[in-house]
């Protein structure tokens, strides 16, 4: 064979070209021949066009290549060759990712979240990729939901009556906002605050004058025989009040008897006040000053007890309210609510929503604060709690949380036009199902 012959040169050139083309092929496909490293395997149910030679990445860093793919007991085993400078932890999961929107597939190793179970000691657990059919199905559900929302919006806007109500409600809200702004920014509010401070100052002066008056009586040390009669009346009043307290605790059918007893006690107090005035006018220098002080103290305590029970009667009241409106997607709803004002600190709230359909019952205990009302108990047939904030006497802003297994949150706004009529807007959402509802209601107090 002649080396310089044309045939030999063509053959050598062909072999060199084939060698170069083979190297370029292996380089383009990511195959690394004679590359040191160690093997790892991942188990999948399906791999969606993942091929040998594809990159293997750990948290986005290229750490190796896929050497081969084979079946074992109807499972797909993906064998990886990892470069020796990278150590793959055992708490990883393998997922099949795509470079770009329609790019090549590659294998991504991601650290497991706390609580997730890793694979066995020899193989990594693989997470199966989503198929295009699953994407199409999800997209179809989203499109159907959008169509339903569009139909609901179209039905809402097509209803002229509902459109008129919404327009009227928005106009009322605008007027309410302007009224609140004018009230809070008006100089009359500053005058009210100044008058309250002046009234407090006058009350302090009256207290000082009363203390001086009692000191003068004690220094005089003289009283008439009427003081003894006043003390006796005060003791009778205290006894009547104790009996009155026992009947209040029973809270039975003797309500008329309690009211009658309270009136008689008030008459006794009036007589005691008359006796005190007569005794003060007839002060003399022969009596013990401690007896004067004790008599006046007993009479004042009796009057204080009567005042407390009269205030309790005035605070105890029951309000019945009926509301009607529209709730989406339920439709027309009718609600009932009964508020029982127990005292200055507590009240009881009973109600039924969507009467005749859902019949959602509520029974809550309310704790009163200066500008708020805290509520807890049964709400819409579930355990719940709520808070009502009253920035003004006519406006109430509320928030509710209920259902410990599938949490719901509700927001509401209620405006009291007068003593009998009110309008309420509310909306709620379930955190698990993302279901949302809204309602517009008109309430009437009886």
PDB file of C-alpha atoms in Angstrom, residues 193-306:
ATOM      1  CA  UNK A 193     -65.600  66.892  73.329  1.00  0.00           C
ATOM      2  CA  UNK A 194     -64.955  70.214  75.023  1.00  0.00           C
ATOM      3  CA  UNK A 195     -68.400  70.116  76.665  1.00  0.00           C
ATOM      4  CA  UNK A 196     -67.730  66.585  77.926  1.00  0.00           C
ATOM      5  CA  UNK A 197     -64.473  67.762  79.520  1.00  0.00           C
ATOM      6  CA  UNK A 198     -66.309  70.714  81.097  1.00  0.00           C
ATOM      7  CA  UNK A 199     -69.008  68.387  82.470  1.00  0.00           C
ATOM      8  CA  UNK A 200     -66.338  66.162  84.027  1.00  0.00           C
ATOM      9  CA  UNK A 201     -64.733  69.191  85.669  1.00  0.00           C
ATOM     10  CA  UNK A 202     -68.104  70.292  87.090  1.00  0.00           C
ATOM     11  CA  UNK A 203     -68.712  66.773  88.422  1.00  0.00           C
ATOM     12  CA  UNK A 204     -65.364  66.855  90.240  1.00  0.00           C
ATOM     13  CA  UNK A 205     -66.310  70.183  91.809  1.00  0.00           C
ATOM     14  CA  UNK A 206     -69.647  68.743  92.955  1.00  0.00           C
ATOM     15  CA  UNK A 207     -67.806  65.806  94.565  1.00  0.00           C
ATOM     16  CA  UNK A 208     -65.518  68.188  96.473  1.00  0.00           C
ATOM     17  CA  UNK A 209     -68.534  70.191  97.716  1.00  0.00           C
ATOM     18  CA  UNK A 210     -70.295  66.982  98.858  1.00  0.00           C
ATOM     19  CA  UNK A 211     -67.199  65.869 100.789  1.00  0.00           C
ATOM     20  CA  UNK A 212     -67.023  69.247 102.526  1.00  0.00           C
ATOM     21  CA  UNK A 213     -70.711  68.967 103.442  1.00  0.00           C
ATOM     22  CA  UNK A 214     -70.193  65.540 105.062  1.00  0.00           C
ATOM     23  CA  UNK A 215     -67.167  66.832 106.979  1.00  0.00           C
ATOM     24  CA  UNK A 216     -69.261  69.709 108.348  1.00  0.00           C
ATOM     25  CA  UNK A 217     -71.970  67.285 109.489  1.00  0.00           C
ATOM     26  CA  UNK A 218     -69.404  65.071 111.232  1.00  0.00           C
ATOM     27  CA  UNK A 219     -67.766  68.097 112.899  1.00  0.00           C
ATOM     28  CA  UNK A 220     -71.133  69.320 114.172  1.00  0.00           C
ATOM     29  CA  UNK A 221     -71.914  65.995 115.883  1.00  0.00           C
ATOM     30  CA  UNK A 222     -75.565  66.954 116.511  1.00  0.00           C
ATOM     31  CA  UNK A 223     -78.683  65.245 115.138  1.00  0.00           C
ATOM     32  CA  UNK A 224     -82.332  64.810 115.976  1.00  0.00           C
ATOM     33  CA  UNK A 225     -84.301  61.703 116.823  1.00  0.00           C
ATOM     34  CA  UNK A 226     -85.359  61.417 113.193  1.00  0.00           C
ATOM     35  CA  UNK A 227     -81.929  60.020 112.286  1.00  0.00           C
ATOM     36  CA  UNK A 228     -82.732  56.834 114.238  1.00  0.00           C
ATOM     37  CA  UNK A 229     -85.944  56.441 112.279  1.00  0.00           C
ATOM     38  CA  UNK A 230     -83.966  56.978 109.065  1.00  0.00           C
ATOM     39  CA  UNK A 231     -81.550  54.201 110.063  1.00  0.00           C
ATOM     40  CA  UNK A 232     -84.464  51.850 110.688  1.00  0.00           C
ATOM     41  CA  UNK A 233     -85.887  52.672 107.249  1.00  0.00           C
ATOM     42  CA  UNK A 234     -82.489  52.020 105.670  1.00  0.00           C
ATOM     43  CA  UNK A 235     -82.303  48.590 107.326  1.00  0.00           C
ATOM     44  CA  UNK A 236     -85.785  47.770 106.010  1.00  0.00           C
ATOM     45  CA  UNK A 237     -84.679  48.848 102.544  1.00  0.00           C
ATOM     46  CA  UNK A 238     -81.621  46.562 102.702  1.00  0.00           C
ATOM     47  CA  UNK A 239     -83.829  43.616 103.723  1.00  0.00           C
ATOM     48  CA  UNK A 240     -86.220  44.329 100.850  1.00  0.00           C
ATOM     49  CA  UNK A 241     -83.284  44.501  98.443  1.00  0.00           C
ATOM     50  CA  UNK A 242     -81.944  41.120  99.598  1.00  0.00           C
ATOM     51  CA  UNK A 243     -85.369  39.574  98.964  1.00  0.00           C
ATOM     52  CA  UNK A 244     -85.483  41.363  95.621  1.00  0.00           C
ATOM     53  CA  UNK A 245     -82.056  39.901  94.699  1.00  0.00           C
ATOM     54  CA  UNK A 246     -83.186  36.340  95.453  1.00  0.00           C
ATOM     55  CA  UNK A 247     -86.214  36.735  93.176  1.00  0.00           C
ATOM     56  CA  UNK A 248     -84.023  38.175  90.418  1.00  0.00           C
ATOM     57  CA  UNK A 249     -81.807  35.068  90.512  1.00  0.00           C
ATOM     58  CA  UNK A 250     -84.811  32.764  90.018  1.00  0.00           C
ATOM     59  CA  UNK A 251     -85.870  34.703  86.896  1.00  0.00           C
ATOM     60  CA  UNK A 252     -89.184  32.879  86.971  1.00  0.00           C
ATOM     61  CA  UNK A 253     -92.776  33.919  86.282  1.00  0.00           C
ATOM     62  CA  UNK A 254     -92.766  36.330  89.244  1.00  0.00           C
ATOM     63  CA  UNK A 255     -91.681  39.232  87.020  1.00  0.00           C
ATOM     64  CA  UNK A 256     -94.750  41.330  87.828  1.00  0.00           C
ATOM     65  CA  UNK A 257     -94.169  40.714  91.531  1.00  0.00           C
ATOM     66  CA  UNK A 258     -90.550  41.854  91.155  1.00  0.00           C
ATOM     67  CA  UNK A 259     -91.597  45.088  89.462  1.00  0.00           C
ATOM     68  CA  UNK A 260     -94.189  45.757  92.151  1.00  0.00           C
ATOM     69  CA  UNK A 261     -91.625  45.080  94.880  1.00  0.00           C
ATOM     70  CA  UNK A 262     -89.165  47.436  93.182  1.00  0.00           C
ATOM     71  CA  UNK A 263     -91.772  50.211  93.090  1.00  0.00           C
ATOM     72  CA  UNK A 264     -92.526  49.747  96.788  1.00  0.00           C
ATOM     73  CA  UNK A 265     -88.817  49.879  97.534  1.00  0.00           C
ATOM     74  CA  UNK A 266     -88.497  53.115  95.590  1.00  0.00           C
ATOM     75  CA  UNK A 267     -91.315  54.617  97.646  1.00  0.00           C
ATOM     76  CA  UNK A 268     -89.503  53.569 100.816  1.00  0.00           C
ATOM     77  CA  UNK A 269     -86.335  55.245  99.528  1.00  0.00           C
ATOM     78  CA  UNK A 270     -88.262  58.466  98.923  1.00  0.00           C
ATOM     79  CA  UNK A 271     -89.567  58.367 102.494  1.00  0.00           C
ATOM     80  CA  UNK A 272     -86.020  57.775 103.735  1.00  0.00           C
ATOM     81  CA  UNK A 273     -84.749  60.784 101.788  1.00  0.00           C
ATOM     82  CA  UNK A 274     -87.479  62.951 103.363  1.00  0.00           C
ATOM     83  CA  UNK A 275     -86.466  61.745 106.822  1.00  0.00           C
ATOM     84  CA  UNK A 276     -82.805  62.508 106.084  1.00  0.00           C
ATOM     85  CA  UNK A 277     -83.670  66.058 105.067  1.00  0.00           C
ATOM     86  CA  UNK A 278     -85.750  66.530 108.221  1.00  0.00           C
ATOM     87  CA  UNK A 279     -82.921  65.115 110.332  1.00  0.00           C
ATOM     88  CA  UNK A 280     -80.358  67.444 108.775  1.00  0.00           C
ATOM     89  CA  UNK A 281     -82.580  70.424 109.458  1.00  0.00           C
ATOM     90  CA  UNK A 282     -82.982  69.443 113.108  1.00  0.00           C
ATOM     91  CA  UNK A 283     -79.340  68.893 113.999  1.00  0.00           C
ATOM     92  CA  UNK A 284     -78.548  69.485 117.675  1.00  0.00           C
ATOM     93  CA  UNK A 285     -75.456  69.139 119.841  1.00  0.00           C
ATOM     94  CA  UNK A 286     -76.508  66.141 121.963  1.00  0.00           C
ATOM     95  CA  UNK A 287     -75.931  63.219 119.583  1.00  0.00           C
ATOM     96  CA  UNK A 288     -72.846  61.098 118.882  1.00  0.00           C
ATOM     97  CA  UNK A 289     -71.254  62.065 115.515  1.00  0.00           C
ATOM     98  CA  UNK A 290     -70.440  58.402 114.725  1.00  0.00           C
ATOM     99  CA  UNK A 291     -74.175  57.581 114.815  1.00  0.00           C
ATOM    100  CA  UNK A 292     -74.846  60.369 112.295  1.00  0.00           C
ATOM    101  CA  UNK A 293     -72.178  59.041 109.964  1.00  0.00           C
ATOM    102  CA  UNK A 294     -73.422  55.438 110.264  1.00  0.00           C
ATOM    103  CA  UNK A 295     -77.024  56.435 109.568  1.00  0.00           C
ATOM    104  CA  UNK A 296     -76.163  58.440 106.467  1.00  0.00           C
ATOM    105  CA  UNK A 297     -73.872  55.642 105.211  1.00  0.00           C
ATOM    106  CA  UNK A 298     -76.657  53.028 105.586  1.00  0.00           C
ATOM    107  CA  UNK A 299     -79.149  55.217 103.734  1.00  0.00           C
ATOM    108  CA  UNK A 300     -76.681  55.886 100.916  1.00  0.00           C
ATOM    109  CA  UNK A 301     -75.925  52.145 100.546  1.00  0.00           C
ATOM    110  CA  UNK A 302     -79.645  51.377 100.306  1.00  0.00           C
ATOM    111  CA  UNK A 303     -80.119  54.053  97.672  1.00  0.00           C
ATOM    112  CA  UNK A 304     -77.138  52.676  95.739  1.00  0.00           C
ATOM    113  CA  UNK A 305     -78.614  49.172  95.668  1.00  0.00           C
ATOM    114  CA  UNK A 306     -81.932  50.473  94.383  1.00  0.00           C
TER     115      UNK A 306
END
